[in-house]
């Protein structure tokens, strides 16, 4: 029963997370910056960038494009996490955000999409409720995706929830700044 928990220890991430956890952030920009830094740290090995060189008669032009075949679905409570996820499309252009209230889950995905095409990111600001387990159970039960392709991201997470997830889904990857 081993769970892949990755603690983000970058000093800037730690400082911004501390301010959000224990103090009220001074500005919305602090949450946006924290969101960008967290997503950068987590996705830098997952996102593929293609270099394209265009040779003209006199000039060689270089451009960078994210892999257009990779699609990302971010499952989150937009009301609670909007400030953190506001600029995520800048680093993940092929991303879609799905609003879910974790404590009111009945039919998570009522719309028809091929969710197996997506790399799934579950983002929760403070992972302290068992609603996350309902999402994971739904994904597993309906064979929507390989759970190895699911990343759970949170600023803080509760130790009891981690134990439960570790017991039931040890293959999941969880990224956090602090375990409470």
Coordinates of C-alpha atoms in Angstrom, one line a residue:
X1 CA 0.0 0.0 0.0
X2 CA 2.4 2.6 -1.2
X3 CA 1.0 6.0 -2.4
X4 CA 3.1 8.3 -4.6
X5 CA 3.0 11.5 -2.6
X6 CA 5.2 14.3 -4.0
X7 CA 5.7 17.2 -1.7
X8 CA 6.6 20.4 -3.5
X9 CA 9.5 21.9 -1.6
X10 CA 10.5 24.9 -3.8
X11 CA 10.9 27.8 -1.5
X12 CA 8.7 30.2 -3.4
X13 CA 5.9 27.7 -3.6
X14 CA 6.2 27.0 0.1
X15 CA 6.1 30.7 0.9
X16 CA 3.1 31.4 -1.2
X17 CA 1.3 28.3 0.1
X18 CA 2.0 29.3 3.7
X19 CA 0.4 32.7 3.1
X20 CA -2.7 31.1 1.5
X21 CA -3.0 28.4 4.2
X22 CA -2.4 30.5 7.3
X23 CA -3.0 34.0 6.3
X24 CA -5.3 35.7 3.9
X25 CA -3.5 36.4 0.7
X26 CA -2.8 40.1 0.1
X27 CA -3.8 40.0 -3.6
X28 CA -5.4 37.6 -6.1
X29 CA -2.1 37.6 -7.9
X30 CA -0.5 35.5 -5.1
X31 CA -2.9 32.7 -5.8
X32 CA -2.4 33.0 -9.6
X33 CA 1.3 32.9 -9.2
X34 CA 1.1 29.9 -6.8
X35 CA -1.2 28.1 -9.3
X36 CA 1.2 28.7 -12.2
X37 CA 4.2 27.5 -10.1
X38 CA 2.5 24.4 -8.9
X39 CA 1.3 23.5 -12.4
X40 CA 4.8 24.2 -13.8
X41 CA 6.4 21.9 -11.2
X42 CA 4.0 19.1 -11.8
X43 CA 3.6 19.2 -15.5
X44 CA 7.2 19.9 -16.6
X45 CA 7.8 16.2 -17.3
X46 CA 4.3 15.5 -18.5
X47 CA 3.9 18.3 -21.1
X48 CA 5.6 17.8 -24.4
X49 CA 6.8 20.8 -26.4
X50 CA 7.7 20.6 -30.1
X51 CA 10.3 22.8 -31.6
X52 CA 9.6 23.8 -35.2
X53 CA 12.2 25.5 -37.4
X54 CA 11.0 27.4 -40.4
X55 CA 13.7 28.2 -42.9
X56 CA 13.2 31.2 -45.1
X57 CA 15.6 32.6 -47.7
X58 CA 17.3 34.9 -45.2
X59 CA 16.0 33.9 -41.8
X60 CA 15.6 30.8 -39.7
X61 CA 12.6 31.2 -37.4
X62 CA 12.1 29.0 -34.4
X63 CA 8.8 28.4 -32.7
X64 CA 7.6 26.3 -29.7
X65 CA 4.2 24.5 -29.7
X66 CA 2.7 22.3 -27.1
X67 CA 1.7 18.8 -28.4
X68 CA -1.7 19.3 -29.8
X69 CA -2.6 15.6 -29.3
X70 CA -2.4 15.9 -25.5
X71 CA -5.6 17.1 -23.9
X72 CA -6.0 17.8 -20.2
X73 CA -9.1 17.8 -18.1
X74 CA -8.9 19.6 -14.9
X75 CA -11.6 18.5 -12.4
X76 CA -12.1 21.1 -9.7
X77 CA -14.5 23.3 -7.7
X78 CA -14.1 26.4 -9.8
X79 CA -15.8 28.6 -7.2
X80 CA -13.1 27.8 -4.6
X81 CA -10.1 27.5 -7.0
X82 CA -10.7 30.0 -9.7
X83 CA -7.9 32.4 -8.7
X84 CA -5.4 29.6 -8.6
X85 CA -6.4 28.2 -12.0
X86 CA -7.0 31.5 -13.8
X87 CA -3.9 31.4 -15.9
X88 CA -3.5 27.7 -16.3
X89 CA -4.5 27.9 -20.0
X90 CA -1.3 29.8 -20.7
X91 CA 0.8 26.7 -20.0
X92 CA -1.9 24.1 -21.0
X93 CA -3.6 25.4 -24.1
X94 CA -5.5 22.1 -24.7
X95 CA -7.0 22.1 -21.2
X96 CA -10.6 22.0 -20.1
X97 CA -11.8 22.8 -16.7
X98 CA -14.8 20.8 -15.3
X99 CA -16.6 22.2 -12.3
X100 CA -17.5 19.7 -9.6
X101 CA -18.6 20.3 -6.0
X102 CA -17.0 17.4 -4.3
X103 CA -19.7 17.0 -1.6
X104 CA -22.5 16.9 -4.2
X105 CA -21.4 14.3 -6.7
X106 CA -24.1 12.2 -8.4
X107 CA -23.3 11.9 -12.0
X108 CA -19.9 13.5 -12.5
X109 CA -19.7 13.5 -16.2
X110 CA -23.2 14.0 -17.6
X111 CA -22.0 15.3 -21.0
X112 CA -20.8 12.9 -23.7
X113 CA -17.1 13.1 -24.2
X114 CA -14.4 10.6 -24.7
X115 CA -12.6 11.0 -21.4
X116 CA -10.0 8.4 -22.2
X117 CA -8.5 11.0 -24.6
X118 CA -7.7 13.2 -21.6
X119 CA -4.9 13.3 -19.1
X120 CA -6.9 14.0 -15.9
X121 CA -5.8 16.4 -13.2
X122 CA -7.9 16.7 -10.0
X123 CA -7.3 20.0 -8.3
X124 CA -8.5 20.7 -4.8
X125 CA -7.3 23.7 -2.8
X126 CA -7.5 22.0 0.6
X127 CA -7.9 18.2 0.3
X128 CA -9.8 17.5 3.5
X129 CA -13.1 16.0 2.4
X130 CA -13.8 12.5 1.2
X131 CA -15.5 13.8 -2.0
X132 CA -12.3 13.2 -3.9
X133 CA -12.7 9.5 -3.3
X134 CA -16.1 9.6 -5.1
X135 CA -14.4 11.1 -8.2
X136 CA -11.7 8.4 -8.2
X137 CA -14.3 5.7 -7.6
X138 CA -16.3 7.0 -10.6
X139 CA -13.2 7.1 -12.9
X140 CA -12.2 3.6 -11.8
X141 CA -15.7 2.1 -12.0
X142 CA -16.5 3.4 -15.4
X143 CA -13.0 2.6 -16.8
X144 CA -12.7 6.2 -18.0
X145 CA -9.0 6.4 -17.6
X146 CA -6.0 4.6 -16.4
X147 CA -5.4 5.8 -12.9
X148 CA -1.7 6.1 -13.6
X149 CA -2.6 9.0 -15.9
X150 CA -4.5 10.9 -13.1
X151 CA -2.7 13.5 -11.0
X152 CA -4.2 14.9 -7.8
X153 CA -3.0 18.4 -6.9
X154 CA -3.7 20.2 -3.7
X155 CA -2.1 22.9 -1.5
X156 CA -2.7 20.9 1.7
X157 CA -4.1 17.4 2.2
X158 CA -5.4 15.6 5.2
X159 CA -3.4 12.6 6.5
X160 CA -6.6 10.4 7.0
X161 CA -7.7 10.9 3.4
X162 CA -4.2 10.0 2.2
X163 CA -4.3 6.8 4.2
X164 CA -7.6 5.9 2.6
X165 CA -6.5 6.6 -0.9
X166 CA -3.2 4.7 -0.3
X167 CA -5.2 1.7 0.8
X168 CA -7.6 1.7 -2.1
X169 CA -5.6 3.3 -5.0
X170 CA -1.9 3.1 -4.4
X171 CA -1.0 3.9 -8.0
X172 CA -2.2 7.5 -7.8
X173 CA 0.2 10.4 -7.8
X174 CA -0.6 13.2 -5.3
X175 CA 1.2 16.5 -5.3
X176 CA 1.0 18.8 -2.3
X177 CA 2.8 21.5 -0.4
X178 CA 1.8 20.3 3.1
X179 CA 0.3 17.3 4.8
X180 CA -1.9 18.1 7.8

